[in-house]
Coordinates of C-alpha atoms and ligand atoms in Angstrom, one line a residue:
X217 CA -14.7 -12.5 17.1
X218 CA -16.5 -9.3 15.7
X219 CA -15.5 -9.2 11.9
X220 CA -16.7 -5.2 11.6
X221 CA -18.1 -2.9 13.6
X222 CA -21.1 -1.6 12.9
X223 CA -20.5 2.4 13.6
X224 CA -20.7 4.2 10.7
X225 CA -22.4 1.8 8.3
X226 CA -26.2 2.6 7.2
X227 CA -29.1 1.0 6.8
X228 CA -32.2 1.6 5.0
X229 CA -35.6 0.4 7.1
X230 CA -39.1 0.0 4.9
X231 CA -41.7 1.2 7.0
X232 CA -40.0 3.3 9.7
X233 CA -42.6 5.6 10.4
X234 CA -44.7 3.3 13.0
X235 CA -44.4 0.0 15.1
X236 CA -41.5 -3.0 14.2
X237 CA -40.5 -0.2 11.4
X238 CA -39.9 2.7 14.2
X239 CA -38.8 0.0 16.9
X240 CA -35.7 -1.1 14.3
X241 CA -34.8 2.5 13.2
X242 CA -33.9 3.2 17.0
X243 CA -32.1 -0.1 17.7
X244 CA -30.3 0.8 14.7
X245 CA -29.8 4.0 15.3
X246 CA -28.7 3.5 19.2
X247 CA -26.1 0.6 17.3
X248 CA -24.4 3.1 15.7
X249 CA -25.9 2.9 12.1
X250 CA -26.8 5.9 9.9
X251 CA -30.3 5.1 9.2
X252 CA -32.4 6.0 6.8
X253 CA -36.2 4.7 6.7
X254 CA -39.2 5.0 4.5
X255 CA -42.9 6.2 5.4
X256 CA -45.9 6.0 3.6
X257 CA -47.8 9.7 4.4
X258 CA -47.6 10.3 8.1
X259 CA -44.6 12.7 7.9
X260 CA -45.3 13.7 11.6
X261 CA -45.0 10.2 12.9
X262 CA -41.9 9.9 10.4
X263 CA -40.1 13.1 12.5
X264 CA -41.2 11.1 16.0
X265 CA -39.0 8.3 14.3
X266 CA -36.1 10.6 14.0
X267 CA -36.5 12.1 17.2
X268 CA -36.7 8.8 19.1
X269 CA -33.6 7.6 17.6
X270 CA -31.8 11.0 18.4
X271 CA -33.3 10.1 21.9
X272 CA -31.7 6.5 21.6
X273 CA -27.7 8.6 20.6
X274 CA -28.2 8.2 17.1
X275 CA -29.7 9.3 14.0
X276 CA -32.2 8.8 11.4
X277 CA -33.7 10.3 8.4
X278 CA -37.2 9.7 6.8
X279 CA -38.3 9.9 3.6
X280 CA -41.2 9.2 1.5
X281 CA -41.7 6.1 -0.2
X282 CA -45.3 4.1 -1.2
X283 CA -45.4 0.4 -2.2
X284 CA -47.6 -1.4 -4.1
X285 CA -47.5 0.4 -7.5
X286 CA -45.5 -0.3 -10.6
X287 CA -42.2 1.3 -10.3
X288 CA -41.9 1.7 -6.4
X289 CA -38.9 0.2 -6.0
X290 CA -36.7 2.7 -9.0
X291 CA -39.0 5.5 -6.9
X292 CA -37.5 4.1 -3.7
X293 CA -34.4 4.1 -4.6
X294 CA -34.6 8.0 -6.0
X295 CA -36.1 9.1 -3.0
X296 CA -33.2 7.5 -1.0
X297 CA -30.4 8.8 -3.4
X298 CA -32.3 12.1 -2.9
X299 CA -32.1 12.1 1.0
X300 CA -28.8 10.3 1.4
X301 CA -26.8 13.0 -0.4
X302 CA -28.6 15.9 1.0
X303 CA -28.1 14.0 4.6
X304 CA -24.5 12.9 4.3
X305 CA -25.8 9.2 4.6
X306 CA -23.1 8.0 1.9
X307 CA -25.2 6.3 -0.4
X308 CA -24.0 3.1 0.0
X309 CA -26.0 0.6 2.4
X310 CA -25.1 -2.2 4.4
X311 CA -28.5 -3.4 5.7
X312 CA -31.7 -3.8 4.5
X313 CA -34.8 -4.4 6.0
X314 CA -38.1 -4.8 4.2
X315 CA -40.7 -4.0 7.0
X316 CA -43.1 -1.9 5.3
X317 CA -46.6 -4.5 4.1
X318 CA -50.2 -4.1 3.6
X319 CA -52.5 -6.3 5.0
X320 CA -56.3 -6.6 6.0
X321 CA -58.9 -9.0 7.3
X322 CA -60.2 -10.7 3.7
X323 CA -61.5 -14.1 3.8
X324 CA -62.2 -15.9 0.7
X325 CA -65.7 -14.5 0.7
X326 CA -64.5 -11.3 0.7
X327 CA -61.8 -12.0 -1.3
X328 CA -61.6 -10.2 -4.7
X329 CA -58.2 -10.0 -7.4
X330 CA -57.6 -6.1 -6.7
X331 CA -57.4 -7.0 -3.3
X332 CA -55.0 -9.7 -3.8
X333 CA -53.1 -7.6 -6.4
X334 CA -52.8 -4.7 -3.7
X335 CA -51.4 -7.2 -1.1
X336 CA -49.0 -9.1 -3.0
X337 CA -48.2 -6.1 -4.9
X338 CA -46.6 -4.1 -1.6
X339 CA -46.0 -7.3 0.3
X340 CA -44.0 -9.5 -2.8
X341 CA -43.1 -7.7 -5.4
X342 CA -42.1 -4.1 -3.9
X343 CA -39.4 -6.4 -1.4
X344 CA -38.3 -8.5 -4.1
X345 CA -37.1 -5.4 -6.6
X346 CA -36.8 -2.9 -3.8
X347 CA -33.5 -5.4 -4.0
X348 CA -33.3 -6.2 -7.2
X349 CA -33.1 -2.3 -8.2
X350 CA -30.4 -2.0 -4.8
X351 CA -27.8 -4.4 -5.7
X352 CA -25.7 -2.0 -6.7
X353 CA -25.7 0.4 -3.7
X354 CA -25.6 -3.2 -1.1
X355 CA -21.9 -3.3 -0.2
X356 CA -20.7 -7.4 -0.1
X357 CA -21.5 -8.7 2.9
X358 CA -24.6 -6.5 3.6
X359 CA -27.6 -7.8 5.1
X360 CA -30.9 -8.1 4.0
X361 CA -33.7 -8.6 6.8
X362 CA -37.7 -9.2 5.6
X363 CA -40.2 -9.2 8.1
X364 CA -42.1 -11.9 7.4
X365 CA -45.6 -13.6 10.0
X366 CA -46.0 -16.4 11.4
X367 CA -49.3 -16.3 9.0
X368 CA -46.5 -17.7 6.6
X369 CA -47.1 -21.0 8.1
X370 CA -50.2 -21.0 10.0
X371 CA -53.5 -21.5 8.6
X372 CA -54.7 -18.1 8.6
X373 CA -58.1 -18.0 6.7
X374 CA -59.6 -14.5 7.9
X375 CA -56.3 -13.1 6.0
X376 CA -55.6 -15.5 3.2
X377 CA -53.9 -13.1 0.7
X378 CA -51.6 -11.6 3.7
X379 CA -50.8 -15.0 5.1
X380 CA -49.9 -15.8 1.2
X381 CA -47.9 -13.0 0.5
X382 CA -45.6 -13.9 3.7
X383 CA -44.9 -17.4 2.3
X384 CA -44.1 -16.2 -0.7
X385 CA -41.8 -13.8 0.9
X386 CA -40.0 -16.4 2.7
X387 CA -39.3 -18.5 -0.5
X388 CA -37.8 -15.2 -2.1
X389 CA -35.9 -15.1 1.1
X390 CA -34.3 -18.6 0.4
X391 CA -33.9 -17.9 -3.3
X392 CA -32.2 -14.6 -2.9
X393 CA -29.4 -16.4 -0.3
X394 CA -28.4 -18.2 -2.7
X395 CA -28.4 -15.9 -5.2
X396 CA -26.5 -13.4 -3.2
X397 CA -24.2 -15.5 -1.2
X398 CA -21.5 -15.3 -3.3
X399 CA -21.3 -11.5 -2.8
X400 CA -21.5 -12.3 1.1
X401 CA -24.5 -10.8 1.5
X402 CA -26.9 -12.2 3.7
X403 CA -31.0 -12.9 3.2
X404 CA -33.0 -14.0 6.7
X405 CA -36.3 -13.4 7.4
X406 CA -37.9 -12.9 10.9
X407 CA -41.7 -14.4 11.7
X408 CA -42.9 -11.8 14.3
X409 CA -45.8 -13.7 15.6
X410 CA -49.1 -11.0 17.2
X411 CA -46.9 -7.8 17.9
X412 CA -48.9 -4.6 20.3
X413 CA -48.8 -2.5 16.7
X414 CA -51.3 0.5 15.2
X415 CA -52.3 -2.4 13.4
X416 CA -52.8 -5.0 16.2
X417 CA -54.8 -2.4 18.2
X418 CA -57.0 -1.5 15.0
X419 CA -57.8 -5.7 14.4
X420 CA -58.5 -6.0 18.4
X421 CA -60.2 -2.8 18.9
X422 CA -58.2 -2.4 22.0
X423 CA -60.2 -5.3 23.4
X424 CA -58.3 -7.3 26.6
X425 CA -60.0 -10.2 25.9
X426 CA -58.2 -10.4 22.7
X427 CA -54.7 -9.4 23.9
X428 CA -55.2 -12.6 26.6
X429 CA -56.4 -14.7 23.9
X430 CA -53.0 -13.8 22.1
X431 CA -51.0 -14.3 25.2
X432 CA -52.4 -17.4 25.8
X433 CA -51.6 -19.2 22.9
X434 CA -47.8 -18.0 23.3
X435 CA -45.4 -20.4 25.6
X436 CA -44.0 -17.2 27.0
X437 CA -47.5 -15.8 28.3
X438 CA -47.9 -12.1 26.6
X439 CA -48.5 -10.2 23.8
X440 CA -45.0 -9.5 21.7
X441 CA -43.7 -5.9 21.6
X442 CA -42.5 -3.9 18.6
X443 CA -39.1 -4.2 20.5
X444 CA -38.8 -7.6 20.7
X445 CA -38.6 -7.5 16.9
X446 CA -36.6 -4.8 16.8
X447 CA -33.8 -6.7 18.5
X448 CA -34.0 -10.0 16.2
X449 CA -33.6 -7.7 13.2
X450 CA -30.8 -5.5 14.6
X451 CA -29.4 -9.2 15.3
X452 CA -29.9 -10.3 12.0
X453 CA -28.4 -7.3 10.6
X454 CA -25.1 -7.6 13.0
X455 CA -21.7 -8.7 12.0
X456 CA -22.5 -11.4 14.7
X457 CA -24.9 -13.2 12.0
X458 CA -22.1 -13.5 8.9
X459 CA -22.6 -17.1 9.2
X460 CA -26.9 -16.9 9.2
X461 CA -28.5 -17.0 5.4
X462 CA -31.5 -18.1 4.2
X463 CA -33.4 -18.5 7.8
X464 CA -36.6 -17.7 9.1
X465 CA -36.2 -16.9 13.0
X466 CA -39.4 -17.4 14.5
X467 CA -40.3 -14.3 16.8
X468 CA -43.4 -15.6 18.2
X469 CA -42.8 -16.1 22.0
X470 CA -43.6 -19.6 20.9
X471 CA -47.0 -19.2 19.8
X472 CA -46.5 -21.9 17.2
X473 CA -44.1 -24.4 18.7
Ligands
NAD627 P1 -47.8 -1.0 10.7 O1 -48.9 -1.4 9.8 O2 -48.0 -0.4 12.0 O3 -46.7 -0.1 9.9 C1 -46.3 -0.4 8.7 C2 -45.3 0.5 8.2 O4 -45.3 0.3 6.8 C3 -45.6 2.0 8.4 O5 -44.5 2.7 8.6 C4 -46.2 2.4 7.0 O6 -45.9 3.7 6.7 C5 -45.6 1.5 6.1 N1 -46.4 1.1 5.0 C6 -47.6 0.4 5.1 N2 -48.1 0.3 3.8 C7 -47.3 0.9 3.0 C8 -47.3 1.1 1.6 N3 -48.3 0.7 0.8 N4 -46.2 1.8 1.1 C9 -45.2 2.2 1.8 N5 -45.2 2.1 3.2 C10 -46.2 1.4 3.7 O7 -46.9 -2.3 10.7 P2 -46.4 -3.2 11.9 O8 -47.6 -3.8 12.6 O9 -45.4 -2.6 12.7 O10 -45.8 -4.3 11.0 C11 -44.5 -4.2 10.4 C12 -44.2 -5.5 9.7 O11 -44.4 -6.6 10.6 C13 -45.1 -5.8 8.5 O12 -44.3 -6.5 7.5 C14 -46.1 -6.8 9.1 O13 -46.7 -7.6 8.1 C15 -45.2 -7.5 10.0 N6 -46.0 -8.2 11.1 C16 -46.7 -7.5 12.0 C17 -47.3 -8.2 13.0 C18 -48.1 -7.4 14.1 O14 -48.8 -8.1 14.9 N7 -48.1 -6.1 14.1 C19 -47.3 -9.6 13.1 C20 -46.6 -10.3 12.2 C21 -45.9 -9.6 11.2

């Protein structure tokens, strides 16, 4: 049985502006959530967002937020204060989803502490009190979704810090279940294995012989889309999943099975 319906509840996406970010806002949006996501600069790519979830029947409204600094999260959380009342979101919010993250080809060799910092500051710490600093607006029983890697749990060497930063998400996930689980609210994380991205396409260069490589590692035989994502988050973020805390769903067609 459905405990609530989700029309009329609002969410708040990290990240909206491009890729698993946009692909969520729309699901969201077509759900019947008022949506409000972040972008980093591209406001013209933010506004796409919005229209694609008008497209999809619903609505969404960008604003600007950049991770990876010291106060981020109190700026956030201004920033969304700021747009919620002048969009009549409400500025209460019954889903989170931390999407937005840095990452990078670094191996070890070229591995040095600012770049490290820079990862784990936007990808770890910006999450972790993006909620800390939210509690009070999270309604019980909201739902917090981070968007995690399978680079969590592979060895991924070319992108050490990233890979890192994803475990270490994933732990916060756990520890923030239980944390929150008295107040109902809910902490998963989804593991989005190789996902046709700006950032995929910038790593491959476009190249086909890397998009088959990808597909061939995966049991189900492609390259994932931003939308398959998309639909394991707006799962995740459902009444549907008032029983799910402190998982990882692995979004990987089964590339690591
Ligand atoms: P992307 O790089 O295309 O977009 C990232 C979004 O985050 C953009 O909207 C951007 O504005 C925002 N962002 C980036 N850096 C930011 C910063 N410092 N401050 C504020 N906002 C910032 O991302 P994507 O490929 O769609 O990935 C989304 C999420 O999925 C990320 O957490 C990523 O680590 C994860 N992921 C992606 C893949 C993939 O193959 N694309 C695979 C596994 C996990």
């Amino acid at each position: 049985m459905m405990s609530r319906s989700t029309t009329g509840m609002t969410a708040l996406v990290t990240g909206g502006s491009r890729g698993i970010g946009r692909a969520a806002v729309r699901r969201l949006a077509a759900d019947g959530y008022r949506v409000a996501f972040t972008y980093a600069a591209d406001q013209a790519a933010a506004e796409e967002t919005s229209r694609l979830a008008e497209e999809a029947g619903g609505r969404a409204v960008g604003f600007r937020a950049e991770f990876g600094a010291r106060g981020d999260a109190a700026r956030a959380w201004a920033a969304f204060d700021a747009a919620a009342a002048d969009h009549d979101l409400g500025g209460r919010l019954d889903v989170l989803v931390n999407n937005a993250a840095v990452g990078g080809v670094a191996p070890l060799s070229a591995l040095d502490e600012d770049e490290f910092d820079r990862v784990f500051a936007a990808n770890v710490r910006a999450p972790l009190f993006l909620i800390r600093e939210g509690l009070a607006r999270l309604d019980d029983g909201a739902r917090i979704v981070n968007v995690s890697s399978l680079a969590a749990r592979l060895a991924t060497p070319p992108m050490i810090a990233y890979a890192a930063s994803k475990a270490a998400l994933e732990n916060v996930t756990l520890a923030l279940a239980k944390e929150l689980g008295p107040r109902r609210i809910t902490v998963n994380a989804v593991r989005p294995g190789t996902v046709r991205t700006d950032s995929w396409n910038a790593l491959s260069g476009g190249s086909v012989e890397a998009e088959s490589a990808v597909a061939a590692r995966a049991a189900l035989g492609r390259i994932g889309e931003a939308d398959d994502i998309a639909d394991v988050i707006a799962f995740l973020a459902s009444p549907d999943a008032r029983w799910i805390t402190g998982s990882v769903v692995d979004a990987g067609g089964g590339t690591a099975i």
